[in-house]
mmCIF file with all atom_site columns, C-alpha atoms in Angstrom:
data_model
loop_
_atom_site.group_PDB
_atom_site.id
_atom_site.type_symbol
_atom_site.label_atom_id
_atom_site.label_alt_id
_atom_site.label_comp_id
_atom_site.label_asym_id
_atom_site.label_entity_id
_atom_site.label_seq_id
_atom_site.pdbx_PDB_ins_code
_atom_site.Cartn_x
_atom_site.Cartn_y
_atom_site.Cartn_z
_atom_site.occupancy
_atom_site.B_iso_or_equiv
_atom_site.pdbx_formal_charge
_atom_site.auth_seq_id
_atom_site.auth_comp_id
_atom_site.auth_asym_id
_atom_site.auth_atom_id
_atom_site.pdbx_PDB_model_num
ATOM 1   C CA . MET P 1 1   ? 33.469 -0.162  -26.991 1.00 0.00 ? 1   MET P CA 1
ATOM 2   C CA . HIS P 1 2   ? 29.598 -0.615  -26.517 1.00 0.00 ? 2   HIS P CA 1
ATOM 3   C CA . GLU P 1 3   ? 27.079 0.724   -28.683 1.00 0.00 ? 3   GLU P CA 1
ATOM 4   C CA . ASN P 1 4   ? 25.439 3.646   -26.743 1.00 0.00 ? 4   ASN P CA 1
ATOM 5   C CA . ILE P 1 5   ? 21.812 2.703   -26.506 1.00 0.00 ? 5   ILE P CA 1
ATOM 6   C CA . TYR P 1 6   ? 21.336 5.085   -23.542 1.00 0.00 ? 6   TYR P CA 1
ATOM 7   C CA . ASN P 1 7   ? 20.926 8.603   -24.976 1.00 0.00 ? 7   ASN P CA 1
ATOM 8   C CA . ILE P 1 8   ? 17.826 9.797   -23.177 1.00 0.00 ? 8   ILE P CA 1
ATOM 9   C CA . GLU P 1 9   ? 17.934 13.299  -24.660 1.00 0.00 ? 9   GLU P CA 1
ATOM 10  C CA . GLU P 1 10  ? 17.005 12.094  -28.178 1.00 0.00 ? 10  GLU P CA 1
ATOM 11  C CA . HIS P 1 11  ? 13.222 11.849  -27.343 1.00 0.00 ? 11  HIS P CA 1
ATOM 12  C CA . ASP P 1 12  ? 12.332 15.141  -26.266 1.00 0.00 ? 12  ASP P CA 1
ATOM 13  C CA . ASN P 1 13  ? 13.810 18.293  -24.847 1.00 0.00 ? 13  ASN P CA 1
ATOM 14  C CA . LYS P 1 14  ? 11.794 18.482  -21.538 1.00 0.00 ? 14  LYS P CA 1
ATOM 15  C CA . PRO P 1 15  ? 13.959 19.295  -18.652 1.00 0.00 ? 15  PRO P CA 1
ATOM 16  C CA . ARG P 1 16  ? 14.302 16.482  -16.123 1.00 0.00 ? 16  ARG P CA 1
ATOM 17  C CA . SER P 1 17  ? 15.620 16.131  -12.690 1.00 0.00 ? 17  SER P CA 1
ATOM 18  C CA . ALA P 1 18  ? 18.793 14.228  -11.956 1.00 0.00 ? 18  ALA P CA 1
ATOM 19  C CA . ARG P 1 19  ? 16.721 11.589  -10.061 1.00 0.00 ? 19  ARG P CA 1
ATOM 20  C CA . ARG P 1 20  ? 14.501 11.285  -13.184 1.00 0.00 ? 20  ARG P CA 1
ATOM 21  C CA . ARG P 1 21  ? 17.454 10.682  -15.381 1.00 0.00 ? 21  ARG P CA 1
ATOM 22  C CA . ALA P 1 22  ? 18.721 8.035   -13.137 1.00 0.00 ? 22  ALA P CA 1
ATOM 23  C CA . ARG P 1 23  ? 15.510 6.415   -13.229 1.00 0.00 ? 23  ARG P CA 1
ATOM 24  C CA . GLU P 1 24  ? 15.480 6.546   -16.887 1.00 0.00 ? 24  GLU P CA 1
ATOM 25  C CA . PHE P 1 25  ? 18.710 4.938   -17.256 1.00 0.00 ? 25  PHE P CA 1
ATOM 26  C CA . ALA P 1 26  ? 17.806 2.291   -14.798 1.00 0.00 ? 26  ALA P CA 1
ATOM 27  C CA . VAL P 1 27  ? 14.789 1.513   -16.957 1.00 0.00 ? 27  VAL P CA 1
ATOM 28  C CA . GLN P 1 28  ? 17.197 0.966   -19.935 1.00 0.00 ? 28  GLN P CA 1
ATOM 29  C CA . GLY P 1 29  ? 19.843 -1.000  -17.755 1.00 0.00 ? 29  GLY P CA 1
ATOM 30  C CA . ILE P 1 30  ? 17.052 -3.225  -16.308 1.00 0.00 ? 30  ILE P CA 1
ATOM 31  C CA . TYR P 1 31  ? 15.576 -3.788  -19.754 1.00 0.00 ? 31  TYR P CA 1
ATOM 32  C CA . GLN P 1 32  ? 19.043 -4.854  -20.936 1.00 0.00 ? 32  GLN P CA 1
ATOM 33  C CA . TYR P 1 33  ? 19.254 -7.213  -17.942 1.00 0.00 ? 33  TYR P CA 1
ATOM 34  C CA . LEU P 1 34  ? 15.812 -8.799  -18.647 1.00 0.00 ? 34  LEU P CA 1
ATOM 35  C CA . ILE P 1 35  ? 16.529 -9.335  -22.230 1.00 0.00 ? 35  ILE P CA 1
ATOM 36  C CA . ASN P 1 36  ? 20.086 -10.003 -22.516 1.00 0.00 ? 36  ASN P CA 1
ATOM 37  C CA . TYR P 1 37  ? 20.841 -11.221 -18.807 1.00 0.00 ? 37  TYR P CA 1
ATOM 38  C CA . SER P 1 38  ? 23.731 -8.757  -18.883 1.00 0.00 ? 38  SER P CA 1
ATOM 39  C CA . ASP P 1 39  ? 25.570 -8.285  -15.712 1.00 0.00 ? 39  ASP P CA 1
ATOM 40  C CA . TYR P 1 40  ? 25.594 -5.139  -13.570 1.00 0.00 ? 40  TYR P CA 1
ATOM 41  C CA . PRO P 1 41  ? 29.217 -4.113  -14.480 1.00 0.00 ? 41  PRO P CA 1
ATOM 42  C CA . PHE P 1 42  ? 28.559 -4.412  -18.091 1.00 0.00 ? 42  PHE P CA 1
ATOM 43  C CA . ILE P 1 43  ? 25.383 -2.468  -17.838 1.00 0.00 ? 43  ILE P CA 1
ATOM 44  C CA . LEU P 1 44  ? 26.810 0.289   -15.866 1.00 0.00 ? 44  LEU P CA 1
ATOM 45  C CA . THR P 1 45  ? 29.757 0.575   -18.194 1.00 0.00 ? 45  THR P CA 1
ATOM 46  C CA . SER P 1 46  ? 27.260 0.990   -20.950 1.00 0.00 ? 46  SER P CA 1
ATOM 47  C CA . ILE P 1 47  ? 25.248 3.628   -19.324 1.00 0.00 ? 47  ILE P CA 1
ATOM 48  C CA . GLU P 1 48  ? 28.419 5.646   -18.176 1.00 0.00 ? 48  GLU P CA 1
ATOM 49  C CA . GLU P 1 49  ? 29.316 6.056   -21.835 1.00 0.00 ? 49  GLU P CA 1
ATOM 50  C CA . SER P 1 50  ? 26.239 8.005   -22.292 1.00 0.00 ? 50  SER P CA 1
ATOM 51  C CA . PRO P 1 51  ? 26.937 11.856  -22.731 1.00 0.00 ? 51  PRO P CA 1
ATOM 52  C CA . ASP P 1 52  ? 24.077 12.479  -20.288 1.00 0.00 ? 52  ASP P CA 1
ATOM 53  C CA . PHE P 1 53  ? 25.338 10.097  -17.596 1.00 0.00 ? 53  PHE P CA 1
ATOM 54  C CA . GLU P 1 54  ? 26.763 12.971  -15.512 1.00 0.00 ? 54  GLU P CA 1
ATOM 55  C CA . LYS P 1 55  ? 23.328 14.709  -15.427 1.00 0.00 ? 55  LYS P CA 1
ATOM 56  C CA . SER P 1 56  ? 21.874 11.796  -13.480 1.00 0.00 ? 56  SER P CA 1
ATOM 57  C CA . ASP P 1 57  ? 21.656 11.188  -9.831  1.00 0.00 ? 57  ASP P CA 1
ATOM 58  C CA . ILE P 1 58  ? 24.562 8.630   -10.153 1.00 0.00 ? 58  ILE P CA 1
ATOM 59  C CA . SER P 1 59  ? 24.410 7.199   -6.612  1.00 0.00 ? 59  SER P CA 1
ATOM 60  C CA . HIS P 1 60  ? 20.581 6.565   -6.974  1.00 0.00 ? 60  HIS P CA 1
ATOM 61  C CA . LEU P 1 61  ? 20.992 4.908   -10.288 1.00 0.00 ? 61  LEU P CA 1
ATOM 62  C CA . LYS P 1 62  ? 23.598 2.678   -8.817  1.00 0.00 ? 62  LYS P CA 1
ATOM 63  C CA . ARG P 1 63  ? 21.615 1.879   -5.774  1.00 0.00 ? 63  ARG P CA 1
ATOM 64  C CA . ILE P 1 64  ? 18.601 0.956   -7.559  1.00 0.00 ? 64  ILE P CA 1
ATOM 65  C CA . LEU P 1 65  ? 20.298 -0.843  -10.467 1.00 0.00 ? 65  LEU P CA 1
ATOM 66  C CA . SER P 1 66  ? 22.461 -2.939  -8.266  1.00 0.00 ? 66  SER P CA 1
ATOM 67  C CA . GLY P 1 67  ? 19.619 -3.655  -5.869  1.00 0.00 ? 67  GLY P CA 1
ATOM 68  C CA . ILE P 1 68  ? 17.099 -4.670  -8.382  1.00 0.00 ? 68  ILE P CA 1
ATOM 69  C CA . ILE P 1 69  ? 19.522 -6.971  -10.069 1.00 0.00 ? 69  ILE P CA 1
ATOM 70  C CA . GLN P 1 70  ? 20.440 -8.647  -6.656  1.00 0.00 ? 70  GLN P CA 1
ATOM 71  C CA . ASP P 1 71  ? 16.826 -8.908  -5.588  1.00 0.00 ? 71  ASP P CA 1
ATOM 72  C CA . LYS P 1 72  ? 15.048 -9.282  -8.785  1.00 0.00 ? 72  LYS P CA 1
ATOM 73  C CA . ASN P 1 73  ? 13.058 -12.418 -7.600  1.00 0.00 ? 73  ASN P CA 1
ATOM 74  C CA . VAL P 1 74  ? 11.975 -10.991 -4.192  1.00 0.00 ? 74  VAL P CA 1
ATOM 75  C CA . LEU P 1 75  ? 10.879 -7.680  -5.948  1.00 0.00 ? 75  LEU P CA 1
ATOM 76  C CA . THR P 1 76  ? 8.905  -9.620  -8.427  1.00 0.00 ? 76  THR P CA 1
ATOM 77  C CA . GLU P 1 77  ? 7.038  -11.713 -5.829  1.00 0.00 ? 77  GLU P CA 1
ATOM 78  C CA . TYR P 1 78  ? 5.892  -8.429  -4.102  1.00 0.00 ? 78  TYR P CA 1
ATOM 79  C CA . PHE P 1 79  ? 4.176  -6.947  -7.273  1.00 0.00 ? 79  PHE P CA 1
ATOM 80  C CA . SER P 1 80  ? 3.210  -10.284 -9.022  1.00 0.00 ? 80  SER P CA 1
ATOM 81  C CA . GLN P 1 81  ? 0.309  -10.914 -6.570  1.00 0.00 ? 81  GLN P CA 1
ATOM 82  C CA . PHE P 1 82  ? -1.279 -7.903  -8.163  1.00 0.00 ? 82  PHE P CA 1
ATOM 83  C CA . LEU P 1 83  ? -0.811 -9.058  -11.722 1.00 0.00 ? 83  LEU P CA 1
ATOM 84  C CA . ASP P 1 84  ? -3.965 -10.127 -13.909 1.00 0.00 ? 84  ASP P CA 1
ATOM 85  C CA . ARG P 1 85  ? -1.626 -12.037 -16.408 1.00 0.00 ? 85  ARG P CA 1
ATOM 86  C CA . GLU P 1 86  ? 1.298  -14.277 -16.401 1.00 0.00 ? 86  GLU P CA 1
ATOM 87  C CA . MET P 1 87  ? 4.520  -12.477 -15.772 1.00 0.00 ? 87  MET P CA 1
ATOM 88  C CA . GLU P 1 88  ? 5.872  -13.707 -19.140 1.00 0.00 ? 88  GLU P CA 1
ATOM 89  C CA . THR P 1 89  ? 3.347  -11.661 -20.888 1.00 0.00 ? 89  THR P CA 1
ATOM 90  C CA . ILE P 1 90  ? 4.439  -8.359  -19.139 1.00 0.00 ? 90  ILE P CA 1
ATOM 91  C CA . SER P 1 91  ? 6.550  -6.108  -21.568 1.00 0.00 ? 91  SER P CA 1
ATOM 92  C CA . PRO P 1 92  ? 10.222 -5.774  -20.463 1.00 0.00 ? 92  PRO P CA 1
ATOM 93  C CA . ILE P 1 93  ? 9.774  -2.225  -20.029 1.00 0.00 ? 93  ILE P CA 1
ATOM 94  C CA . GLU P 1 94  ? 6.671  -2.650  -17.745 1.00 0.00 ? 94  GLU P CA 1
ATOM 95  C CA . HIS P 1 95  ? 8.675  -5.308  -15.939 1.00 0.00 ? 95  HIS P CA 1
ATOM 96  C CA . ALA P 1 96  ? 11.494 -2.858  -15.390 1.00 0.00 ? 96  ALA P CA 1
ATOM 97  C CA . VAL P 1 97  ? 9.284  -0.048  -14.209 1.00 0.00 ? 97  VAL P CA 1
ATOM 98  C CA . LEU P 1 98  ? 7.545  -2.424  -11.746 1.00 0.00 ? 98  LEU P CA 1
ATOM 99  C CA . LEU P 1 99  ? 10.954 -3.477  -10.470 1.00 0.00 ? 99  LEU P CA 1
ATOM 100 C CA . ILE P 1 100 ? 12.116 -0.033  -9.958  1.00 0.00 ? 100 ILE P CA 1
ATOM 101 C CA . GLY P 1 101 ? 8.780  1.168   -8.361  1.00 0.00 ? 101 GLY P CA 1
ATOM 102 C CA . THR P 1 102 ? 8.709  -1.900  -5.995  1.00 0.00 ? 102 THR P CA 1
ATOM 103 C CA . TYR P 1 103 ? 12.587 -1.318  -5.136  1.00 0.00 ? 103 TYR P CA 1
ATOM 104 C CA . GLU P 1 104 ? 11.886 2.327   -4.325  1.00 0.00 ? 104 GLU P CA 1
ATOM 105 C CA . LEU P 1 105 ? 8.629  1.766   -2.292  1.00 0.00 ? 105 LEU P CA 1
ATOM 106 C CA . LEU P 1 106 ? 10.698 -0.903  -0.219  1.00 0.00 ? 106 LEU P CA 1
ATOM 107 C CA . HIS P 1 107 ? 14.165 0.554   0.038   1.00 0.00 ? 107 HIS P CA 1
ATOM 108 C CA . CYS P 1 108 ? 13.913 4.540   -0.607  1.00 0.00 ? 108 CYS P CA 1
ATOM 109 C CA . LEU P 1 109 ? 11.793 5.618   2.314   1.00 0.00 ? 109 LEU P CA 1
ATOM 110 C CA . ASP P 1 110 ? 12.924 9.206   1.698   1.00 0.00 ? 110 ASP P CA 1
ATOM 111 C CA . ILE P 1 111 ? 11.018 9.317   -1.358  1.00 0.00 ? 111 ILE P CA 1
ATOM 112 C CA . PRO P 1 112 ? 7.224  9.739   -0.766  1.00 0.00 ? 112 PRO P CA 1
ATOM 113 C CA . TYR P 1 113 ? 5.031  6.841   -2.334  1.00 0.00 ? 113 TYR P CA 1
ATOM 114 C CA . LYS P 1 114 ? 3.142  9.358   -4.445  1.00 0.00 ? 114 LYS P CA 1
ATOM 115 C CA . VAL P 1 115 ? 6.259  10.559  -6.201  1.00 0.00 ? 115 VAL P CA 1
ATOM 116 C CA . ILE P 1 116 ? 7.469  6.918   -6.611  1.00 0.00 ? 116 ILE P CA 1
ATOM 117 C CA . ILE P 1 117 ? 4.147  5.990   -8.486  1.00 0.00 ? 117 ILE P CA 1
ATOM 118 C CA . ASN P 1 118 ? 4.065  9.218   -10.319 1.00 0.00 ? 118 ASN P CA 1
ATOM 119 C CA . GLU P 1 119 ? 7.532  8.450   -11.589 1.00 0.00 ? 119 GLU P CA 1
ATOM 120 C CA . ALA P 1 120 ? 6.861  5.142   -12.550 1.00 0.00 ? 120 ALA P CA 1
ATOM 121 C CA . VAL P 1 121 ? 3.826  6.301   -14.630 1.00 0.00 ? 121 VAL P CA 1
ATOM 122 C CA . GLU P 1 122 ? 5.838  8.658   -16.322 1.00 0.00 ? 122 GLU P CA 1
ATOM 123 C CA . LEU P 1 123 ? 8.664  6.235   -17.231 1.00 0.00 ? 123 LEU P CA 1
ATOM 124 C CA . THR P 1 124 ? 5.977  4.063   -18.572 1.00 0.00 ? 124 THR P CA 1
ATOM 125 C CA . LYS P 1 125 ? 4.535  6.874   -20.577 1.00 0.00 ? 125 LYS P CA 1
ATOM 126 C CA . ARG P 1 126 ? 7.960  7.657   -21.992 1.00 0.00 ? 126 ARG P CA 1
ATOM 127 C CA . PHE P 1 127 ? 9.251  4.030   -22.710 1.00 0.00 ? 127 PHE P CA 1
ATOM 128 C CA . GLY P 1 128 ? 6.283  1.696   -22.506 1.00 0.00 ? 128 GLY P CA 1
ATOM 129 C CA . GLY P 1 129 ? 3.270  0.817   -24.442 1.00 0.00 ? 129 GLY P CA 1
ATOM 130 C CA . ILE P 1 130 ? 0.401  3.399   -25.089 1.00 0.00 ? 130 ILE P CA 1
ATOM 131 C CA . GLU P 1 131 ? -2.035 2.315   -22.032 1.00 0.00 ? 131 GLU P CA 1
ATOM 132 C CA . GLY P 1 132 ? 0.759  0.543   -20.081 1.00 0.00 ? 132 GLY P CA 1
ATOM 133 C CA . TYR P 1 133 ? 1.066  3.408   -17.605 1.00 0.00 ? 133 TYR P CA 1
ATOM 134 C CA . LYS P 1 134 ? -2.403 2.600   -16.476 1.00 0.00 ? 134 LYS P CA 1
ATOM 135 C CA . TYR P 1 135 ? -1.630 -0.779  -15.498 1.00 0.00 ? 135 TYR P CA 1
ATOM 136 C CA . ILE P 1 136 ? 1.512  0.181   -13.804 1.00 0.00 ? 136 ILE P CA 1
ATOM 137 C CA . ASN P 1 137 ? -0.177 2.869   -11.664 1.00 0.00 ? 137 ASN P CA 1
ATOM 138 C CA . GLY P 1 138 ? -2.973 0.272   -10.553 1.00 0.00 ? 138 GLY P CA 1
ATOM 139 C CA . ILE P 1 139 ? -0.198 -2.191  -9.406  1.00 0.00 ? 139 ILE P CA 1
ATOM 140 C CA . LEU P 1 140 ? 1.848  0.214   -7.519  1.00 0.00 ? 140 LEU P CA 1
ATOM 141 C CA . ASP P 1 141 ? -1.236 1.781   -6.104  1.00 0.00 ? 141 ASP P CA 1
ATOM 142 C CA . LYS P 1 142 ? -2.119 -1.563  -4.609  1.00 0.00 ? 142 LYS P CA 1
ATOM 143 C CA . LEU P 1 143 ? 1.424  -2.401  -3.290  1.00 0.00 ? 143 LEU P CA 1
ATOM 144 C CA . ALA P 1 144 ? 2.082  0.901   -1.697  1.00 0.00 ? 144 ALA P CA 1
ATOM 145 C CA . PRO P 1 145 ? -0.257 0.402   1.281   1.00 0.00 ? 145 PRO P CA 1
ATOM 146 C CA . ILE P 1 146 ? 1.526  -3.041  1.871   1.00 0.00 ? 146 ILE P CA 1
ATOM 147 C CA . LEU P 1 147 ? 5.245  -1.783  1.587   1.00 0.00 ? 147 LEU P CA 1
ATOM 148 C CA . ARG P 1 148 ? 4.521  1.637   3.396   1.00 0.00 ? 148 ARG P CA 1
ATOM 149 C CA . SER P 1 149 ? 1.609  0.728   5.685   1.00 0.00 ? 149 SER P CA 1
ATOM 150 C CA . PRO P 1 150 ? 2.384  3.461   8.222   1.00 0.00 ? 150 PRO P CA 1
ATOM 151 C CA . ILE P 1 151 ? 3.568  5.920   5.891   1.00 0.00 ? 151 ILE P CA 1
ATOM 152 C CA . TYR P 1 152 ? 0.718  5.397   3.265   1.00 0.00 ? 152 TYR P CA 1
ATOM 153 C CA . LYS P 1 153 ? -1.859 7.374   5.297   1.00 0.00 ? 153 LYS P CA 1
ATOM 154 C CA . ASN P 1 154 ? 0.291  10.649  5.006   1.00 0.00 ? 154 ASN P CA 1
#
């Protein structure tokens, strides 16, 4: 049995959509991947033990979590061109959020780019450093026209 580190309800009681909950679990799972090099089955098993797991968009969570773990290096190449510092100095939370935002911009075309950026900002406000959300917003705002060029103008 794993220690349950995925209780997303303990921080506040604001209502959240199933998709937002999926992203919150994804941040925590990707964080675990980046810090401990845990594999997808281990991370997913840990997340599934959360009492709030069933309230999340499970298919979206599995899609982004497995996609990010599989394509981490490619996703990192997309956003790293906009970093103003070395990748090693980016916090693991901000790194996880950038991976999620980049993955969604690239692979989740049903989600408007503005929603993806806003969700990334909110995730960073919730889990990241005090001013980290501004940094995330700036990077994803520069990346969106590249990954969504025909859609960006909507």
